[in-house]
mmCIF file of C-alpha atoms in Angstrom:
data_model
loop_
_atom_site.group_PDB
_atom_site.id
_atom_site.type_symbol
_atom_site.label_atom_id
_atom_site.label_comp_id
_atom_site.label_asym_id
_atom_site.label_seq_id
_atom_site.Cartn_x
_atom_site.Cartn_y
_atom_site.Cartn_z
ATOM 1 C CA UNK A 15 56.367 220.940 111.531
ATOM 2 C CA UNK A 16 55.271 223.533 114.517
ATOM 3 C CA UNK A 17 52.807 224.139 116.857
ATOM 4 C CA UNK A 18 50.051 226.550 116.838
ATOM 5 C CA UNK A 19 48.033 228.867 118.537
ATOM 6 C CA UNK A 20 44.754 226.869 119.896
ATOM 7 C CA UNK A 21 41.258 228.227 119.534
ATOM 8 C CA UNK A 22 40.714 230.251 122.840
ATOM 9 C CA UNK A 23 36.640 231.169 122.338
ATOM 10 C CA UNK A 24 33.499 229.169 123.357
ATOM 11 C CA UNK A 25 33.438 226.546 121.299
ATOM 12 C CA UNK A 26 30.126 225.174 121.849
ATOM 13 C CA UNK A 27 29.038 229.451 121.613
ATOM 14 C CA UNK A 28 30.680 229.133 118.231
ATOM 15 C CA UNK A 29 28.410 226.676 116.752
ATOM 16 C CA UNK A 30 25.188 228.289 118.508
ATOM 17 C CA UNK A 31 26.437 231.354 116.305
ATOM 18 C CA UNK A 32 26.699 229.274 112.829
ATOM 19 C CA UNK A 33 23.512 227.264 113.900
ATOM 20 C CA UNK A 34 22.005 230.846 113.615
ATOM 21 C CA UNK A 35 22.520 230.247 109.563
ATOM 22 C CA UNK A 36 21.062 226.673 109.066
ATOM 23 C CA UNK A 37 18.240 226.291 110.821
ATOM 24 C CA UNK A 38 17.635 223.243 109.307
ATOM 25 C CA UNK A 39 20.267 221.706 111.491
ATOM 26 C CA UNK A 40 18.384 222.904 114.560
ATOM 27 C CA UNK A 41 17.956 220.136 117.350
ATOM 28 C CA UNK A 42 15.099 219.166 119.706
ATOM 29 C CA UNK A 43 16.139 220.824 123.157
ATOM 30 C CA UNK A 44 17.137 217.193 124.743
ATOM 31 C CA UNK A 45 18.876 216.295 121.820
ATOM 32 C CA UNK A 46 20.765 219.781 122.134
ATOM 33 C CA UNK A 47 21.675 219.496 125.295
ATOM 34 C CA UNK A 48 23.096 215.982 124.507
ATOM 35 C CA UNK A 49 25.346 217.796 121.791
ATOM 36 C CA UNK A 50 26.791 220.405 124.516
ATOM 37 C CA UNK A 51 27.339 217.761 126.592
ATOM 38 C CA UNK A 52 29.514 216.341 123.916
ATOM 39 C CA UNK A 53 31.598 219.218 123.129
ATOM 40 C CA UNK A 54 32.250 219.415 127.312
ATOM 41 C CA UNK A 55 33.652 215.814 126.872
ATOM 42 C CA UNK A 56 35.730 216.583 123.692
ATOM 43 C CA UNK A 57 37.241 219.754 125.400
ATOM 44 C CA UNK A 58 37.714 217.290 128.839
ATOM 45 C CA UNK A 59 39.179 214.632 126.545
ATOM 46 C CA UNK A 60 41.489 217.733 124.442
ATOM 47 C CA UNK A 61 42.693 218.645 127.788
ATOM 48 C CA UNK A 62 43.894 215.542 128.737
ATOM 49 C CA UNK A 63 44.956 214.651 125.700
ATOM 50 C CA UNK A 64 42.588 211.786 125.057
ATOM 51 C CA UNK A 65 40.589 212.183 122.079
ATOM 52 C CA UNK A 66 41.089 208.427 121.022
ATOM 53 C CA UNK A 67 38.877 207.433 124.267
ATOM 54 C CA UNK A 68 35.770 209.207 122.448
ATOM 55 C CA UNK A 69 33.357 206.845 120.632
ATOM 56 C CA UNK A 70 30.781 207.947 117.761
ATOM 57 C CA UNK A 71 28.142 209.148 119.214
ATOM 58 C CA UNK A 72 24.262 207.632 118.393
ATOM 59 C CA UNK A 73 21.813 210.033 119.852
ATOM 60 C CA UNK A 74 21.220 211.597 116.232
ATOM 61 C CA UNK A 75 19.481 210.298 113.226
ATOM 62 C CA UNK A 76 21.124 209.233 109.918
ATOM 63 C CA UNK A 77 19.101 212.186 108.757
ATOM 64 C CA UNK A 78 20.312 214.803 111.113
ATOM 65 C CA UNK A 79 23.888 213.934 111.023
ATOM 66 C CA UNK A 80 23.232 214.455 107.585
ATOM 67 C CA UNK A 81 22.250 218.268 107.905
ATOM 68 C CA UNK A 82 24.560 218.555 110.894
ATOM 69 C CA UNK A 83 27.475 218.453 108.025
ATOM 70 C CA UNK A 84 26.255 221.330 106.378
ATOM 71 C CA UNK A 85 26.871 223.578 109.503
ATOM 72 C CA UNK A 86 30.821 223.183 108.163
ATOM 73 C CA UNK A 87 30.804 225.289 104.749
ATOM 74 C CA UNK A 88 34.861 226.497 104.720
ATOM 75 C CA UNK A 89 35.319 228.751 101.879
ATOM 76 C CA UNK A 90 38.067 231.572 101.239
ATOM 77 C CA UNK A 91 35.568 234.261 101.058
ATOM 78 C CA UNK A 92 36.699 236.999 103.954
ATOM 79 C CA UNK A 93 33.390 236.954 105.859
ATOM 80 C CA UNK A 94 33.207 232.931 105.947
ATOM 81 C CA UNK A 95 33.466 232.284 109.582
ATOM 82 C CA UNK A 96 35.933 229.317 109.129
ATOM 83 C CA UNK A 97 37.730 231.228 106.979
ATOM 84 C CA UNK A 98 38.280 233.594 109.591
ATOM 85 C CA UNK A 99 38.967 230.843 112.123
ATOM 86 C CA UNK A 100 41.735 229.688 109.489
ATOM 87 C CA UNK A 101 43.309 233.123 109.927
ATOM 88 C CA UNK A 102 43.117 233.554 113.567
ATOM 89 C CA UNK A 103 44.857 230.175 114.253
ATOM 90 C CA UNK A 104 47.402 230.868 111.610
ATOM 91 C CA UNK A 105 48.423 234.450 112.725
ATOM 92 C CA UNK A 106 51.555 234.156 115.086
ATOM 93 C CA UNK A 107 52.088 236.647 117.465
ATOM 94 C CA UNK A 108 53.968 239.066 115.129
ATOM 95 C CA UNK A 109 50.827 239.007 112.540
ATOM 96 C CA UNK A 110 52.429 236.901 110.245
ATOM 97 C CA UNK A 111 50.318 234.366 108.398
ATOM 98 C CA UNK A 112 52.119 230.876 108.822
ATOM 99 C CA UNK A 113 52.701 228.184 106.403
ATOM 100 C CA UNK A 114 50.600 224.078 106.316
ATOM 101 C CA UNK A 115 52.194 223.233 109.809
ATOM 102 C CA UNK A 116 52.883 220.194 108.970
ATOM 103 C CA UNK A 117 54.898 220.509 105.509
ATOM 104 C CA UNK A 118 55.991 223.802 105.599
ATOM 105 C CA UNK A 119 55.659 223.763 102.335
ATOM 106 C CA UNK A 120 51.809 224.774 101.036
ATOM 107 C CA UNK A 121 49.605 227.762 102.031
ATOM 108 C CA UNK A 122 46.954 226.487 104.520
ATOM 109 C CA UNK A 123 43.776 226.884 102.989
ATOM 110 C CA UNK A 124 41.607 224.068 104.350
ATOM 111 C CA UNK A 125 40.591 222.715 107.841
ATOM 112 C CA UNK A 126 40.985 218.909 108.635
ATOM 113 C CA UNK A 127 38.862 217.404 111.103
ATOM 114 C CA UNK A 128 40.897 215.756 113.742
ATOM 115 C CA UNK A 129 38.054 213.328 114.757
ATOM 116 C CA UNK A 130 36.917 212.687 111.012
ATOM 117 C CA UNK A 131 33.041 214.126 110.056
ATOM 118 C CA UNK A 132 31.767 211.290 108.516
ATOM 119 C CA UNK A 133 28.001 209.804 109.130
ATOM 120 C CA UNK A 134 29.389 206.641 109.202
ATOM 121 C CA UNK A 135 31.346 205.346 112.504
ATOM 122 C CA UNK A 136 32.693 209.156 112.788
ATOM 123 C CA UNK A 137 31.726 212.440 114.626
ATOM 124 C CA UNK A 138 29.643 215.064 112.244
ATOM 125 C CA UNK A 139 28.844 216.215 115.548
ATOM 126 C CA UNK A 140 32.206 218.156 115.783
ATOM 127 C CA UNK A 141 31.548 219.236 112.208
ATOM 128 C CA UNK A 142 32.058 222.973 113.506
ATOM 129 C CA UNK A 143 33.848 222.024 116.615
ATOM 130 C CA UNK A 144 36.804 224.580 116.489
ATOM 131 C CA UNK A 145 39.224 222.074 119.125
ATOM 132 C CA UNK A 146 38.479 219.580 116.332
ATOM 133 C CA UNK A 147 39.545 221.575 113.686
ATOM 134 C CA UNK A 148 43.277 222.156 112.307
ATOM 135 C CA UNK A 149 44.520 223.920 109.435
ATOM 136 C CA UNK A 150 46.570 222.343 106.600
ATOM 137 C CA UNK A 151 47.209 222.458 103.006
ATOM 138 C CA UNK A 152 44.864 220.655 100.104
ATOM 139 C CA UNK A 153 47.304 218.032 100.298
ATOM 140 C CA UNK A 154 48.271 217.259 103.695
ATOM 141 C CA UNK A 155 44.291 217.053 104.031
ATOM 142 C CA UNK A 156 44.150 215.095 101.170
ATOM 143 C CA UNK A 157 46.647 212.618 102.329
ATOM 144 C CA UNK A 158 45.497 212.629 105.787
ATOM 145 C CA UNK A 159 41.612 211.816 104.728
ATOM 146 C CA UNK A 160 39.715 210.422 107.346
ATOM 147 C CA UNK A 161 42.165 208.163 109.387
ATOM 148 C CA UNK A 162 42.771 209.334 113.155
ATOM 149 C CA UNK A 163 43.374 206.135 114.840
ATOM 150 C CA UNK A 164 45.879 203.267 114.158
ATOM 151 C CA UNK A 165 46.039 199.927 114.748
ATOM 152 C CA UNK A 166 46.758 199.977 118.392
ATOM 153 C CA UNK A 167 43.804 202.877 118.818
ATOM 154 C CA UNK A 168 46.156 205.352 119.577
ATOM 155 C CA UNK A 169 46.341 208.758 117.747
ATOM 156 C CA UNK A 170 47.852 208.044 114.565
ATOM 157 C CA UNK A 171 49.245 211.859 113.581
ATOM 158 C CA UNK A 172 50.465 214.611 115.214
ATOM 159 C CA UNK A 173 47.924 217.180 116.462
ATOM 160 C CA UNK A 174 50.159 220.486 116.554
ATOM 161 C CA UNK A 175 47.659 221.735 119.212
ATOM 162 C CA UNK A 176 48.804 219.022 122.117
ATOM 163 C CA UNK A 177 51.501 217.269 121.190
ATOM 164 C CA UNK A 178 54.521 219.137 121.825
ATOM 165 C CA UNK A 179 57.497 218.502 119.514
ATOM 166 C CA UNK A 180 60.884 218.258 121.318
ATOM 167 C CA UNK A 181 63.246 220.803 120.990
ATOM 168 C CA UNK A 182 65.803 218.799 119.256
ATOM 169 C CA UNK A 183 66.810 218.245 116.092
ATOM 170 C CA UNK A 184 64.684 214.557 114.420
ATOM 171 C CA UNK A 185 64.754 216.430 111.014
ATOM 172 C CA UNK A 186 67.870 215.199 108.556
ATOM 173 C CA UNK A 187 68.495 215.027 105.302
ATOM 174 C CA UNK A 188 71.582 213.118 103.146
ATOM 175 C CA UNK A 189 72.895 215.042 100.082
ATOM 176 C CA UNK A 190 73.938 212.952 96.976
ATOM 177 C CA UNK A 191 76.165 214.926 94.318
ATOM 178 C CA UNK A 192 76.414 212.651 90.894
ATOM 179 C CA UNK A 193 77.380 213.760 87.820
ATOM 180 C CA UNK A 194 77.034 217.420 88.878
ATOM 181 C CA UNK A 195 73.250 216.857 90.176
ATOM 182 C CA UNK A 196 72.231 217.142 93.724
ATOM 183 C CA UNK A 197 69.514 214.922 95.553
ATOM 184 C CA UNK A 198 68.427 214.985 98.825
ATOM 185 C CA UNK A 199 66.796 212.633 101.056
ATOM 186 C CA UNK A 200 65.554 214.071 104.275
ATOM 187 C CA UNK A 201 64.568 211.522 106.987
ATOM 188 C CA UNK A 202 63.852 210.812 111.045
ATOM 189 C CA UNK A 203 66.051 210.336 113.553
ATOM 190 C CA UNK A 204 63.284 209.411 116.237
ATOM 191 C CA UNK A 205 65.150 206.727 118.802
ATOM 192 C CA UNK A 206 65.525 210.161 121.538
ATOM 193 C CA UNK A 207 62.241 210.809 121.098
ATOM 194 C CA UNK A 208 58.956 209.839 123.081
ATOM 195 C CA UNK A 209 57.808 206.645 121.616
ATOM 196 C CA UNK A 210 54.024 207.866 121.276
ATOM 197 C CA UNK A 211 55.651 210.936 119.559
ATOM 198 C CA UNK A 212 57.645 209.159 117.622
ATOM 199 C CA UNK A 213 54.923 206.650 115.833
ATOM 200 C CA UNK A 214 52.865 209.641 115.335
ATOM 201 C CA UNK A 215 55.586 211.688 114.190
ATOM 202 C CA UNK A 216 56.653 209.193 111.468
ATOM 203 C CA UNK A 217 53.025 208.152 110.341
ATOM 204 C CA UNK A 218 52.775 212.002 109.446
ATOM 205 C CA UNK A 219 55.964 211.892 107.870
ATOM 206 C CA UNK A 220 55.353 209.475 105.432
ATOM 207 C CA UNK A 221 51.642 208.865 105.293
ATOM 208 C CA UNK A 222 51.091 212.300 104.314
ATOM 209 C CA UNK A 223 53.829 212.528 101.899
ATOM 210 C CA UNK A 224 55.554 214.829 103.777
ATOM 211 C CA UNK A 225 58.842 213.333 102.989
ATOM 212 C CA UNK A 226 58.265 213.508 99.107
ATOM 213 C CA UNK A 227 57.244 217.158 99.547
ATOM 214 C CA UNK A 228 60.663 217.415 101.281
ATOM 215 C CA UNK A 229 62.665 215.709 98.639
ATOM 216 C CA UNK A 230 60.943 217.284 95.694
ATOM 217 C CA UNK A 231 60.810 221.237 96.908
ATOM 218 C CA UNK A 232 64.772 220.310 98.286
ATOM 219 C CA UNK A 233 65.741 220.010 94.720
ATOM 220 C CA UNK A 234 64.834 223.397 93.866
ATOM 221 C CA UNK A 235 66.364 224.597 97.082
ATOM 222 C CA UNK A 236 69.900 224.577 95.602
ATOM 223 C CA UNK A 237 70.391 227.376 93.599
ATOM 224 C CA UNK A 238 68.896 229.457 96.298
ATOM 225 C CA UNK A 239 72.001 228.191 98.558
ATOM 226 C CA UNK A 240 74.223 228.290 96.042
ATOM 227 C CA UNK A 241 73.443 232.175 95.561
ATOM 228 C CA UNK A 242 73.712 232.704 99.366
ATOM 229 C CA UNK A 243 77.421 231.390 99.122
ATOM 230 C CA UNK A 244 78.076 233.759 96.268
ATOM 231 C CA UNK A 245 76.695 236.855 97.890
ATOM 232 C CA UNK A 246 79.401 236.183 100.919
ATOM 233 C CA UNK A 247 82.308 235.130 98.677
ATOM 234 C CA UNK A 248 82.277 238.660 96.962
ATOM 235 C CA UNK A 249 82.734 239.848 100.903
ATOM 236 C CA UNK A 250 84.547 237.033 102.554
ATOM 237 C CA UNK A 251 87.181 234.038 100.929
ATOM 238 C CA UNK A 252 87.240 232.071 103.913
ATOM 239 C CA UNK A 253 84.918 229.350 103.469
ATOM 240 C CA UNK A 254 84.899 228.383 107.388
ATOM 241 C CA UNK A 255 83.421 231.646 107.906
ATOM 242 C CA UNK A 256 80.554 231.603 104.533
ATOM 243 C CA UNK A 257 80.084 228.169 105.796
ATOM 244 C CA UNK A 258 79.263 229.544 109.823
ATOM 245 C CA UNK A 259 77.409 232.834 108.836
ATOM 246 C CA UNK A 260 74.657 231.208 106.522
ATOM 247 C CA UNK A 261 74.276 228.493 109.926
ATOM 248 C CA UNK A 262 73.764 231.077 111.874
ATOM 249 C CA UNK A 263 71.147 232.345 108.976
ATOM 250 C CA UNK A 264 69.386 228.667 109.094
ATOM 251 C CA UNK A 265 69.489 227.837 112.937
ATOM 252 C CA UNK A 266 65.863 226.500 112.770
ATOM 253 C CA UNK A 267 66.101 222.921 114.025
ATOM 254 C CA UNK A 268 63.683 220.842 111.899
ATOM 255 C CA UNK A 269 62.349 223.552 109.391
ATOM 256 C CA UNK A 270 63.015 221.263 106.587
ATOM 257 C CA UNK A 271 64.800 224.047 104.376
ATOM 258 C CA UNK A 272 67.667 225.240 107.145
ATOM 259 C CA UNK A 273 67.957 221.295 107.713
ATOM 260 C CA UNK A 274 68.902 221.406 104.012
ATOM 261 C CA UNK A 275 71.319 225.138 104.186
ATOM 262 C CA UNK A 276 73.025 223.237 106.816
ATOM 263 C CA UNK A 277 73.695 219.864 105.253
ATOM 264 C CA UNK A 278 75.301 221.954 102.537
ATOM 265 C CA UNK A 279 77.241 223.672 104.599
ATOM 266 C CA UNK A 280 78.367 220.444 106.269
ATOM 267 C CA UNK A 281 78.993 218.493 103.584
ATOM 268 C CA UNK A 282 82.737 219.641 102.245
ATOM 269 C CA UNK A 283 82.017 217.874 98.703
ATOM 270 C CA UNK A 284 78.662 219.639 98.938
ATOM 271 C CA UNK A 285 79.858 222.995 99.706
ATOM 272 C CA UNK A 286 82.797 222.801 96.945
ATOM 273 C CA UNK A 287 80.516 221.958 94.120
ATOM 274 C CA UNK A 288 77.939 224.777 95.252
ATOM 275 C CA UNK A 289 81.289 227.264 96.035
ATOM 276 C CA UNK A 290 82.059 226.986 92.966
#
């Protein structure tokens, strides 16, 4: 899991732009005025970290929240605008193109909406709201669906944009060798932690299967390390030093596949089996 770059333009100028394609979701001018007055309070309440204080909102009809949703059209096709919002937000500042930052895992090729878009009890106001828009893989969306709030009312999941993830090391992961077959089983170590980043940390975790997708990819992970400890031993036969140059290799603290490189360098049953 990481943080990334937040959306730096004009929102509200960003959905005057797409409004310029679907005029049929055109407002009255109070009832316009009423929406920019919303996105003020959803950028005041992003700020301050305080979306969960924002309640639907009633000024439009069933109808027009109805053709507000069609203001959000997200395909892959290069001149889609939230396609190219996808991109920008992804882009680090070398010009790579980033991973789902929340598994690590996926490409991100959708965009969930923090504050879900539903008529009912939600916000298809913020339909195009870039601030309430965050890019994840098909199944991290998936998983997610439209929850935001748990039972408390507090944020239930991370948002990558605000909530700042410590720089210490919550990611772990056990490695089981049996019968000559490895298994691991990553989990949280969360009791240093924040305790509102913690609850939100480990509803992500699990609700959106983020620990299965951990568990699952880790098992193909192996003969990748395995291969990385023959490459040194044709160079080096001291397994102290194999073992400290491919940490030095993996020194990402909670990037779920270094967690793993590490483990297996850590683990002296581990390391023997994969040593060979």
């Amino acid at each position: 899991m990481k943080n990334i770059n937040i959306y730096e333009g004009n929102s509200y100028l960003f959905h005057k732009e797409n409004l310029e394609n679907h005029p049929s979701a055109k407002l009255d001018s109070t009832k316009e005025l009423k929406l920019e007055k919303a996105f003020l309070e959803y950028e005041d309440a992003f700020v301050m970290d305080d979306l969960k204080s924002l309640t639907p909102y009633t000024f439009l009809s069933e109808e027009e929240k109805k053709k507000h949703l069609n203001l959000y059209n997200h395909t892959n096709d290069d001149d889609n605008r939230f396609h190219k919002l996808l991109n920008t937000l992804l882009t680090d500042e070398k010009g790579r193109k980033q991973y789902c930052p929340l598994c690590e895992i996926n490409t991100a090729n959708t965009l969930d909406h923090i504050l879900p878009k539903k008529v009912d009890n939600g916000f298809p106001e913020f339909c195009d709201m870039p601030l309430n828009l965050f890019p994840m893989c098909g199944e991290c969306n998936t998983n997610k669906g439209e929850k935001w709030l748990d039972t408390t009312g507090s944020m239930k999941y991370l948002n990558l944009y605000r909530d700042e993830l410590p720089n210490v090391q919550f990611l772990f992961v056990n490695v089981n060798l049996d019968n000559s077959i490895l298994t691991p089983n990553f989990f949280l170590k969360t009791d240093i932690l924040d305790i509102s980043i913690s609850k939100k940390l480990k509803n992500t975790f699990f609700d959106l299967r983020i620990k299965n997708k951990y568990d699952e990819q880790g098992c193909l992970v192996f003969d990748e390390i395995k291969a990385a400890i023959q490459i040194l031993k044709k160079y080096e036969t001291n397994k102290d030093i194999i073992k400290q140059t491919i940490r030095n290799d993996r020194n990402q603290l909670n990037y779920w596949k270094d967690v793993l490189f590490r483990e297996c360098m850590d683990n002296a049953d581990v390391f023997d089996f994969l040593y060979g």
